[in-house]
């Protein structure tokens, strides 16, 4: 409190005192001194007393009594205005209390004095009934106190004291009765003692009849009636608070830990078995050195970890068996801030609220968020972006409060908070702890890890749990009693002293210091070992403090949860909007994401645009003569993969901590994942669109925009979902970036564009079809689709393709297939007399298979005695017959080919002029690509394997045979059963099937499972 | 007809060793022709040798022209870019012959760098026409290895041409062979006429060209036998136009007689001799140029081919 404010208060006291006669003002000075002791050191009190006396003197010397009164009223009001603007509400209540005490010193109270007091109460905005209760309690005790629901009595259960209509607590052995009054607006309690025993408020003796404040951390102790050396069971603040608050609350919760323990696999770290119980209205502080298991304890209590032994009961229900029932009741705030850094303070709260309260309209959520902002004292920064580590827009304390607020908004019955004050200043720490304190007053159970709590923070705790090395609990109980406990076991001097008798300061550090105190060696130095080992402390706890639960706790109704998840679709929309806002808030990210695709398009297209020139113009670009088009297609596929991976691989890992929190909300995983995918789809659609727009324009690719975009977009989506898998399955961003090249390189290698499949390792490729490993690569499908589509569907080739295909088929038959059969026949004829050591059997087998196929195909030509094709029964006559048959086929093929050529020539002639065809060809048909898809440089036109002949000639014109989609690379169509499917459609479908498979893998987190499995395997191997 | 062609093929292959030594051998081998020992033997056949009726070879015609020390004229050959305008099988087939002759022209005149480009063009056109050359890849490699060896290049050229002809024959595609030959010979005639340039300076060469009348006539007959094919029918119209030009040339008859040479060889002389005067020469040159232009520029019948 400031000097000025205190002087104003002193003046107020003087004004109040001056209402009475000078000889009746002595008590005022005494009360003023008591009040000043709250804020001023003893040595400075006299200064303020002098000021008080001065003001008293001034009032006394005033001439006109009437003027005095009226001027005093005016002065009083003005003074109260000034004081009002300086004091917080609790301080005002304290002031009113002491003014009331001032009146208590008198034997009679004048109307003016009474009126003065009420004026003060009104100006402090204290509810009238409450101020009346306060004044009545101070002056008259419980007899005139208006609201009995705000009274509590503590008495011996066998005493005759009547407390009719007032709730009470039994305290066996208490001589007399203690009355408590609750002031709800300030969350303060007053009490006075009626009786003859010596009772102590903390270490201070209580005067019977005197009214005291009963604050957080206070306890009333004494000795049992008639038993001088037997202590009375203390009355603790939480017990009193609980009695009052229990009546107003329906959702009450009890937590019982019955022998629960958890040890990490293969290690001695974790939590040892312990028993503990606590309940609503309590704030439990968990203290211990770093690494003793405080966070593990919280994770055990919040259900993240399942205890290996024992149980955790909430209202008599096992936490893990009834997890679903506790949905929304448990809140967990980890140490790290779980905030969306790109969103504003308001937006963080808003979206969290929308996800928690699906039954509330946006307007009501908006109102709730505003209320929360006020409670958290964050209203002034509502529109500020939270910011990241390097560009913080709000302070550490504000971040912590916001972090807490996200959890508090849904009012969980059990709130677990991990080190909420770490890294904060003492004032911020107090603010945060007060916020938590407020939650207990609302009936919640709060369990909080605190590292190095300061005295004011320590005071706020209702229960203390101390952890030692190895997760051993060494104390549970009242915080101040804990200090006494450790000091006593350590045989310290003044073990019973809980706090400084002068200032009330508590030293919580002493607990850990005592616990960890090392042995001193003979040279007077601390050794390596502790005086009392952790096991010993734990044993002490088990022997002296640990409660024993002989039976399962009573089952009680589970408190209602306010959590009401919105419908999955709604969750999806919320996640999506939140994601969009988050991204829009990061301008750098937006810029890079939107510009990288066009830039890459520029680079790839510019450098692969070969200008062959014409006789008229050396630098003229002719599309048909660009030899780099195949390379461009492959690069485009790799670009789509690369940018798809880049924008997605951090997505989930960035949200990992937020997801941890939202786990307790049990939101829809599919809603979350689909929202991510939807956003990435949108971004990938834009990226691939800009890429295709620019690259195709530079390369002169006309009329293929949609085809290119659809393939590249589908490929990018694959990469998006793959990136999400990596993000979800791998634990670190660095690992993801290391893994990405290991993914991209196989995609490139097995795309079919760098090395043709026929040229791969012989053991890998079956030669008929691309190897299976290539079929698993999305790049293979994308590249093939682009190459086939570009070749076949361009404006030049499209009208001619079917004719070219037929022509190719006849040419294959005429030039390669039938000559091969003739070759085999000739060989057989030449080796008929000496078949030993020759390859006749294989050739005959091939001939048999192929002739069989031909006889079915050319049925009208008559049947051929295929059975004669046997090494033992083969004759010259048979060979001649077969040869004639083949010759007839050859002639037919030649005729058909001639017809096809004629049809093609007619089509060309009729549909456009030669100049037009020339222009079409120059602008749409690429020779390098044609050479590639026709495999012009491939010497193997016919593949002979397994006694069958397979076509390898001009794959782009082939008709596939495999009924389930397998075909030679660059085939224009694929077969699915009896149906032929265009390669573009087929490959697109395969890519989307991959996408679906990856989504399923993402949903079930298979990668994470696999990583965990292999880690376990590795650990087992290392162990063995 | 097939047997006739077979015989002519044999003649082609044996031609280097089959020549009549001219009575007047006053002409020395072309100067600066140091590497042309074999070429020399090809060229000698045309020195004052009598006409004989056989299937024409454009290459031989050009070899003769070359032997007359006529200079290479750039810009005569069919530009490679024209290839892009050949969409129908007729234009492809005709110009395959054209490009083959151009290739021979460049090899003979030792323009070997361009020869490679033309060779590649010939290969790609023949591929488009689905003509399968068994050792095409080896031939292509040999071209690359012998770029500076004109005689080797000529050998490769001959091999390739032989392969084409053999393939077409073997696969009963004589109609394609007819069109190919028409294009080849037309180009040969065109090049020869252009190289001669001025009639007065090269009258002898001009008359030699005139002697191709009968060869042309045979070619026309060959094409007529395959005129059912629309492409052949079209090619035939060009040949008929050329033959019409040849038919205007007067024919002198010499009495047939035999002579013994100093090497004790019997040489048959005499027979018909076709005479080409200056006006005939220039008229033929102009007309052939027009016809040839239609073929290479793919402007047959203007922008549209006749309906087959």
PDB file of C-alpha atoms in Angstrom, chain A residues 65-284:
ATOM      1  CA  UNK A  65     -20.625  21.863  15.147  1.00  0.00           C
ATOM      2  CA  UNK A  66     -23.279  21.887  12.405  1.00  0.00           C
ATOM      3  CA  UNK A  67     -20.742  22.887   9.852  1.00  0.00           C
ATOM      4  CA  UNK A  68     -18.552  20.168  11.263  1.00  0.00           C
ATOM      5  CA  UNK A  69     -21.078  17.461  10.591  1.00  0.00           C
ATOM      6  CA  UNK A  70     -21.961  18.572   7.107  1.00  0.00           C
ATOM      7  CA  UNK A  71     -18.389  19.303   6.201  1.00  0.00           C
ATOM      8  CA  UNK A  72     -17.399  15.965   7.660  1.00  0.00           C
ATOM      9  CA  UNK A  73     -19.928  14.216   5.428  1.00  0.00           C
ATOM     10  CA  UNK A  74     -18.524  15.976   2.453  1.00  0.00           C
ATOM     11  CA  UNK A  75     -14.967  15.303   3.557  1.00  0.00           C
ATOM     12  CA  UNK A  76     -15.822  11.698   4.267  1.00  0.00           C
ATOM     13  CA  UNK A  77     -17.274  11.147   0.842  1.00  0.00           C
ATOM     14  CA  UNK A  78     -14.361  12.817  -0.855  1.00  0.00           C
ATOM     15  CA  UNK A  79     -11.931  10.812   1.208  1.00  0.00           C
ATOM     16  CA  UNK A  80     -13.742   7.573   0.521  1.00  0.00           C
ATOM     17  CA  UNK A  81     -13.615   8.317  -3.209  1.00  0.00           C
ATOM     18  CA  UNK A  82      -9.886   8.691  -3.051  1.00  0.00           C
ATOM     19  CA  UNK A  83      -9.418   5.560  -0.964  1.00  0.00           C
ATOM     20  CA  UNK A  84     -11.767   3.581  -3.197  1.00  0.00           C
ATOM     21  CA  UNK A  85      -9.604   4.129  -6.208  1.00  0.00           C
ATOM     22  CA  UNK A  86      -6.512   2.829  -4.399  1.00  0.00           C
ATOM     23  CA  UNK A  87      -7.628  -0.280  -2.547  1.00  0.00           C
ATOM     24  CA  UNK A  88      -8.623  -3.691  -3.851  1.00  0.00           C
ATOM     25  CA  UNK A  89     -11.856  -5.060  -2.504  1.00  0.00           C
ATOM     26  CA  UNK A  90     -10.310  -7.262   0.169  1.00  0.00           C
ATOM     27  CA  UNK A  91      -8.316  -4.370   1.524  1.00  0.00           C
ATOM     28  CA  UNK A  92     -11.532  -2.389   1.741  1.00  0.00           C
ATOM     29  CA  UNK A  93     -13.126  -5.187   3.717  1.00  0.00           C
ATOM     30  CA  UNK A  94     -10.142  -5.220   6.053  1.00  0.00           C
ATOM     31  CA  UNK A  95     -10.494  -1.481   6.540  1.00  0.00           C
ATOM     32  CA  UNK A  96     -14.199  -1.784   7.241  1.00  0.00           C
ATOM     33  CA  UNK A  97     -13.440  -4.559   9.683  1.00  0.00           C
ATOM     34  CA  UNK A  98     -11.036  -2.402  11.631  1.00  0.00           C
ATOM     35  CA  UNK A  99     -13.430   0.505  11.620  1.00  0.00           C
ATOM     36  CA  UNK A 100     -16.007  -1.910  13.002  1.00  0.00           C
ATOM     37  CA  UNK A 101     -13.525  -3.023  15.635  1.00  0.00           C
ATOM     38  CA  UNK A 102     -13.072   0.571  16.561  1.00  0.00           C
ATOM     39  CA  UNK A 103     -16.766   0.731  17.393  1.00  0.00           C
ATOM     40  CA  UNK A 104     -16.503  -2.440  19.427  1.00  0.00           C
ATOM     41  CA  UNK A 105     -14.156  -0.633  21.794  1.00  0.00           C
ATOM     42  CA  UNK A 106     -17.007   1.687  22.789  1.00  0.00           C
ATOM     43  CA  UNK A 107     -19.783   0.917  25.140  1.00  0.00           C
ATOM     44  CA  UNK A 108     -22.355   2.668  23.007  1.00  0.00           C
ATOM     45  CA  UNK A 109     -22.593   3.441  19.348  1.00  0.00           C
ATOM     46  CA  UNK A 110     -24.091   6.685  18.130  1.00  0.00           C
ATOM     47  CA  UNK A 111     -26.316   7.025  15.164  1.00  0.00           C
ATOM     48  CA  UNK A 112     -23.702   9.101  13.420  1.00  0.00           C
ATOM     49  CA  UNK A 113     -21.112   6.420  13.903  1.00  0.00           C
ATOM     50  CA  UNK A 114     -23.454   3.771  12.651  1.00  0.00           C
ATOM     51  CA  UNK A 115     -24.337   5.892   9.676  1.00  0.00           C
ATOM     52  CA  UNK A 116     -20.646   6.607   9.016  1.00  0.00           C
ATOM     53  CA  UNK A 117     -19.863   2.920   8.930  1.00  0.00           C
ATOM     54  CA  UNK A 118     -22.694   2.181   6.563  1.00  0.00           C
ATOM     55  CA  UNK A 119     -21.570   5.014   4.320  1.00  0.00           C
ATOM     56  CA  UNK A 120     -18.114   3.479   4.182  1.00  0.00           C
ATOM     57  CA  UNK A 121     -19.589   0.027   3.373  1.00  0.00           C
ATOM     58  CA  UNK A 122     -21.744   1.528   0.632  1.00  0.00           C
ATOM     59  CA  UNK A 123     -18.921   3.444  -0.914  1.00  0.00           C
ATOM     60  CA  UNK A 124     -16.828   0.247  -0.939  1.00  0.00           C
ATOM     61  CA  UNK A 125     -19.657  -1.449  -2.898  1.00  0.00           C
ATOM     62  CA  UNK A 126     -20.065  -4.059  -0.278  1.00  0.00           C
ATOM     63  CA  UNK A 127     -23.492  -5.728  -0.413  1.00  0.00           C
ATOM     64  CA  UNK A 128     -25.642  -4.266   2.286  1.00  0.00           C
ATOM     65  CA  UNK A 129     -26.586  -7.535   3.911  1.00  0.00           C
ATOM     66  CA  UNK A 130     -22.969  -8.527   4.058  1.00  0.00           C
ATOM     67  CA  UNK A 131     -21.833  -5.262   5.569  1.00  0.00           C
ATOM     68  CA  UNK A 132     -24.627  -5.578   8.115  1.00  0.00           C
ATOM     69  CA  UNK A 133     -23.539  -9.113   8.924  1.00  0.00           C
ATOM     70  CA  UNK A 134     -19.952  -7.983   9.262  1.00  0.00           C
ATOM     71  CA  UNK A 135     -20.763  -5.129  11.585  1.00  0.00           C
ATOM     72  CA  UNK A 136     -23.224  -7.225  13.616  1.00  0.00           C
ATOM     73  CA  UNK A 137     -20.690 -10.070  13.897  1.00  0.00           C
ATOM     74  CA  UNK A 138     -18.039  -7.717  15.168  1.00  0.00           C
ATOM     75  CA  UNK A 139     -20.302  -5.840  17.551  1.00  0.00           C
ATOM     76  CA  UNK A 140     -22.831  -8.419  18.691  1.00  0.00           C
ATOM     77  CA  UNK A 141     -21.640 -11.840  17.648  1.00  0.00           C
ATOM     78  CA  UNK A 142     -23.946 -14.379  16.066  1.00  0.00           C
ATOM     79  CA  UNK A 143     -27.057 -13.216  17.865  1.00  0.00           C
ATOM     80  CA  UNK A 144     -27.724 -10.430  15.431  1.00  0.00           C
ATOM     81  CA  UNK A 145     -26.008 -11.752  12.374  1.00  0.00           C
ATOM     82  CA  UNK A 146     -28.632 -11.881   9.662  1.00  0.00           C
ATOM     83  CA  UNK A 147     -27.792 -14.809   7.442  1.00  0.00           C
ATOM     84  CA  UNK A 148     -27.272 -18.057   9.279  1.00  0.00           C
ATOM     85  CA  UNK A 149     -26.190 -19.802   6.108  1.00  0.00           C
ATOM     86  CA  UNK A 150     -23.036 -17.773   6.318  1.00  0.00           C
ATOM     87  CA  UNK A 151     -22.277 -18.928   9.827  1.00  0.00           C
ATOM     88  CA  UNK A 152     -20.378 -21.970  10.996  1.00  0.00           C
ATOM     89  CA  UNK A 153     -19.738 -23.196  14.503  1.00  0.00           C
ATOM     90  CA  UNK A 154     -16.968 -25.470  15.763  1.00  0.00           C
ATOM     91  CA  UNK A 155     -17.707 -27.227  18.996  1.00  0.00           C
ATOM     92  CA  UNK A 156     -17.207 -30.351  20.985  1.00  0.00           C
ATOM     93  CA  UNK A 157     -19.782 -32.916  19.918  1.00  0.00           C
ATOM     94  CA  UNK A 158     -20.709 -33.546  23.534  1.00  0.00           C
ATOM     95  CA  UNK A 159     -21.020 -29.937  24.585  1.00  0.00           C
ATOM     96  CA  UNK A 160     -24.341 -28.367  25.460  1.00  0.00           C
ATOM     97  CA  UNK A 161     -23.794 -25.338  23.256  1.00  0.00           C
ATOM     98  CA  UNK A 162     -26.745 -24.772  21.014  1.00  0.00           C
ATOM     99  CA  UNK A 163     -26.065 -23.885  17.445  1.00  0.00           C
ATOM    100  CA  UNK A 164     -29.569 -24.178  16.183  1.00  0.00           C
ATOM    101  CA  UNK A 165     -29.885 -23.344  12.571  1.00  0.00           C
ATOM    102  CA  UNK A 166     -26.131 -23.009  12.089  1.00  0.00           C
ATOM    103  CA  UNK A 167     -23.964 -25.660  10.435  1.00  0.00           C
ATOM    104  CA  UNK A 168     -21.135 -26.916  12.587  1.00  0.00           C
ATOM    105  CA  UNK A 169     -17.924 -28.944  12.749  1.00  0.00           C
ATOM    106  CA  UNK A 170     -17.212 -31.254  15.631  1.00  0.00           C
ATOM    107  CA  UNK A 171     -13.951 -30.895  17.390  1.00  0.00           C
ATOM    108  CA  UNK A 172     -13.609 -33.277  20.255  1.00  0.00           C
ATOM    109  CA  UNK A 173     -12.112 -31.701  23.322  1.00  0.00           C
ATOM    110  CA  UNK A 174     -12.798 -28.112  22.360  1.00  0.00           C
ATOM    111  CA  UNK A 175     -13.768 -26.022  25.312  1.00  0.00           C
ATOM    112  CA  UNK A 176     -16.306 -23.490  24.187  1.00  0.00           C
ATOM    113  CA  UNK A 177     -17.337 -22.660  20.667  1.00  0.00           C
ATOM    114  CA  UNK A 178     -15.815 -20.894  17.732  1.00  0.00           C
ATOM    115  CA  UNK A 179     -18.076 -19.026  15.348  1.00  0.00           C
ATOM    116  CA  UNK A 180     -17.127 -18.314  11.787  1.00  0.00           C
ATOM    117  CA  UNK A 181     -18.712 -15.820   9.427  1.00  0.00           C
ATOM    118  CA  UNK A 182     -18.302 -16.010   5.680  1.00  0.00           C
ATOM    119  CA  UNK A 183     -18.126 -12.821   3.638  1.00  0.00           C
ATOM    120  CA  UNK A 184     -18.886 -14.226   0.179  1.00  0.00           C
ATOM    121  CA  UNK A 185     -18.091 -11.113  -1.824  1.00  0.00           C
ATOM    122  CA  UNK A 186     -14.521 -11.110  -0.519  1.00  0.00           C
ATOM    123  CA  UNK A 187     -14.127 -14.847   0.143  1.00  0.00           C
ATOM    124  CA  UNK A 188     -13.046 -13.971   3.640  1.00  0.00           C
ATOM    125  CA  UNK A 189     -13.828 -15.547   6.965  1.00  0.00           C
ATOM    126  CA  UNK A 190     -14.055 -13.989  10.408  1.00  0.00           C
ATOM    127  CA  UNK A 191     -14.204 -15.822  13.666  1.00  0.00           C
ATOM    128  CA  UNK A 192     -14.353 -15.311  17.358  1.00  0.00           C
ATOM    129  CA  UNK A 193     -13.940 -17.724  20.237  1.00  0.00           C
ATOM    130  CA  UNK A 194     -16.212 -18.104  23.165  1.00  0.00           C
ATOM    131  CA  UNK A 195     -14.599 -20.212  25.835  1.00  0.00           C
ATOM    132  CA  UNK A 196     -11.940 -20.397  28.472  1.00  0.00           C
ATOM    133  CA  UNK A 197      -9.125 -22.323  26.813  1.00  0.00           C
ATOM    134  CA  UNK A 198      -5.977 -20.940  25.308  1.00  0.00           C
ATOM    135  CA  UNK A 199      -6.345 -21.240  21.618  1.00  0.00           C
ATOM    136  CA  UNK A 200      -3.856 -20.059  19.068  1.00  0.00           C
ATOM    137  CA  UNK A 201      -4.356 -18.656  15.659  1.00  0.00           C
ATOM    138  CA  UNK A 202      -1.220 -20.067  14.101  1.00  0.00           C
ATOM    139  CA  UNK A 203       1.252 -19.010  16.782  1.00  0.00           C
ATOM    140  CA  UNK A 204      -0.767 -16.095  18.190  1.00  0.00           C
ATOM    141  CA  UNK A 205      -2.948 -16.465  21.226  1.00  0.00           C
ATOM    142  CA  UNK A 206      -6.612 -15.829  20.614  1.00  0.00           C
ATOM    143  CA  UNK A 207      -8.442 -13.478  22.908  1.00  0.00           C
ATOM    144  CA  UNK A 208     -11.877 -14.869  23.644  1.00  0.00           C
ATOM    145  CA  UNK A 209     -14.547 -12.650  22.164  1.00  0.00           C
ATOM    146  CA  UNK A 210     -12.157 -10.826  19.836  1.00  0.00           C
ATOM    147  CA  UNK A 211     -12.951 -11.084  16.174  1.00  0.00           C
ATOM    148  CA  UNK A 212     -10.184 -12.187  13.843  1.00  0.00           C
ATOM    149  CA  UNK A 213      -9.790 -12.852  10.175  1.00  0.00           C
ATOM    150  CA  UNK A 214      -9.296 -16.508   9.293  1.00  0.00           C
ATOM    151  CA  UNK A 215      -7.143 -16.566   6.135  1.00  0.00           C
ATOM    152  CA  UNK A 216      -5.638 -19.061   3.802  1.00  0.00           C
ATOM    153  CA  UNK A 217      -3.051 -21.153   5.588  1.00  0.00           C
ATOM    154  CA  UNK A 218      -4.354 -20.300   9.008  1.00  0.00           C
ATOM    155  CA  UNK A 219      -5.131 -22.901  11.587  1.00  0.00           C
ATOM    156  CA  UNK A 220      -6.541 -22.770  15.081  1.00  0.00           C
ATOM    157  CA  UNK A 221      -4.902 -25.050  17.552  1.00  0.00           C
ATOM    158  CA  UNK A 222      -4.760 -25.610  21.269  1.00  0.00           C
ATOM    159  CA  UNK A 223      -5.019 -28.313  23.826  1.00  0.00           C
ATOM    160  CA  UNK A 224      -7.866 -30.629  24.612  1.00  0.00           C
ATOM    161  CA  UNK A 225     -10.131 -29.627  27.396  1.00  0.00           C
ATOM    162  CA  UNK A 226      -8.880 -31.149  30.575  1.00  0.00           C
ATOM    163  CA  UNK A 227      -5.756 -32.503  28.871  1.00  0.00           C
ATOM    164  CA  UNK A 228      -2.892 -30.136  29.160  1.00  0.00           C
ATOM    165  CA  UNK A 229      -0.453 -32.050  27.055  1.00  0.00           C
ATOM    166  CA  UNK A 230      -2.859 -33.396  24.528  1.00  0.00           C
ATOM    167  CA  UNK A 231      -3.302 -31.273  21.494  1.00  0.00           C
ATOM    168  CA  UNK A 232      -6.620 -30.409  20.056  1.00  0.00           C
ATOM    169  CA  UNK A 233      -7.112 -31.480  16.489  1.00  0.00           C
ATOM    170  CA  UNK A 234      -6.372 -28.264  14.618  1.00  0.00           C
ATOM    171  CA  UNK A 235      -9.009 -26.502  12.656  1.00  0.00           C
ATOM    172  CA  UNK A 236      -7.669 -25.759   9.227  1.00  0.00           C
ATOM    173  CA  UNK A 237      -8.814 -23.177   6.782  1.00  0.00           C
ATOM    174  CA  UNK A 238      -9.839 -25.669   4.075  1.00  0.00           C
ATOM    175  CA  UNK A 239     -12.099 -27.474   6.504  1.00  0.00           C
ATOM    176  CA  UNK A 240     -13.907 -24.286   7.277  1.00  0.00           C
ATOM    177  CA  UNK A 241     -14.078 -23.232   3.649  1.00  0.00           C
ATOM    178  CA  UNK A 242     -15.286 -26.619   2.583  1.00  0.00           C
ATOM    179  CA  UNK A 243     -18.203 -26.492   4.970  1.00  0.00           C
ATOM    180  CA  UNK A 244     -19.447 -23.247   3.505  1.00  0.00           C
ATOM    181  CA  UNK A 245     -18.783 -24.057  -0.085  1.00  0.00           C
ATOM    182  CA  UNK A 246     -20.076 -27.601  -0.010  1.00  0.00           C
ATOM    183  CA  UNK A 247     -23.620 -26.369   0.406  1.00  0.00           C
ATOM    184  CA  UNK A 248     -23.508 -24.246  -2.690  1.00  0.00           C
ATOM    185  CA  UNK A 249     -21.940 -26.803  -4.897  1.00  0.00           C
ATOM    186  CA  UNK A 250     -23.444 -29.885  -6.486  1.00  0.00           C
ATOM    187  CA  UNK A 251     -20.374 -31.163  -8.251  1.00  0.00           C
ATOM    188  CA  UNK A 252     -18.139 -32.523  -5.594  1.00  0.00           C
ATOM    189  CA  UNK A 253     -15.312 -34.827  -6.179  1.00  0.00           C
ATOM    190  CA  UNK A 254     -13.146 -37.074  -4.059  1.00  0.00           C
ATOM    191  CA  UNK A 255      -9.861 -38.457  -5.212  1.00  0.00           C
ATOM    192  CA  UNK A 256      -8.342 -41.505  -3.557  1.00  0.00           C
ATOM    193  CA  UNK A 257      -5.017 -43.000  -4.535  1.00  0.00           C
ATOM    194  CA  UNK A 258      -4.860 -46.533  -3.234  1.00  0.00           C
ATOM    195  CA  UNK A 259      -1.390 -47.998  -3.609  1.00  0.00           C
ATOM    196  CA  UNK A 260      -0.996 -46.695  -7.129  1.00  0.00           C
ATOM    197  CA  UNK A 261       2.425 -46.874  -8.685  1.00  0.00           C
ATOM    198  CA  UNK A 262       4.092 -46.633 -12.054  1.00  0.00           C
ATOM    199  CA  UNK A 263       7.660 -47.363 -13.000  1.00  0.00           C
ATOM    200  CA  UNK A 264       9.084 -46.699 -16.462  1.00  0.00           C
ATOM    201  CA  UNK A 265      10.122 -49.833 -18.260  1.00  0.00           C
ATOM    202  CA  UNK A 266      13.587 -50.965 -17.423  1.00  0.00           C
ATOM    203  CA  UNK A 267      14.163 -48.067 -15.105  1.00  0.00           C
ATOM    204  CA  UNK A 268      13.794 -47.323 -11.460  1.00  0.00           C
ATOM    205  CA  UNK A 269      12.129 -44.000 -12.129  1.00  0.00           C
ATOM    206  CA  UNK A 270       8.444 -43.363 -11.800  1.00  0.00           C
ATOM    207  CA  UNK A 271       6.111 -43.294  -8.817  1.00  0.00           C
ATOM    208  CA  UNK A 272       6.293 -45.755  -5.954  1.00  0.00           C
ATOM    209  CA  UNK A 273       3.113 -47.071  -4.362  1.00  0.00           C
ATOM    210  CA  UNK A 274       1.426 -44.565  -2.117  1.00  0.00           C
ATOM    211  CA  UNK A 275      -1.939 -43.800  -0.533  1.00  0.00           C
ATOM    212  CA  UNK A 276      -3.494 -40.401  -0.635  1.00  0.00           C
ATOM    213  CA  UNK A 277      -6.886 -38.795  -0.547  1.00  0.00           C
ATOM    214  CA  UNK A 278      -8.186 -35.354  -1.240  1.00  0.00           C
ATOM    215  CA  UNK A 279     -11.397 -33.723  -2.379  1.00  0.00           C
ATOM    216  CA  UNK A 280     -13.065 -30.708  -3.908  1.00  0.00           C
ATOM    217  CA  UNK A 281     -12.297 -27.247  -2.512  1.00  0.00           C
ATOM    218  CA  UNK A 282      -8.742 -28.268  -1.883  1.00  0.00           C
ATOM    219  CA  UNK A 283      -5.610 -27.052  -3.534  1.00  0.00           C
ATOM    220  CA  UNK A 284      -2.916 -29.679  -3.260  1.00  0.00           C
TER     221      UNK A 284
END
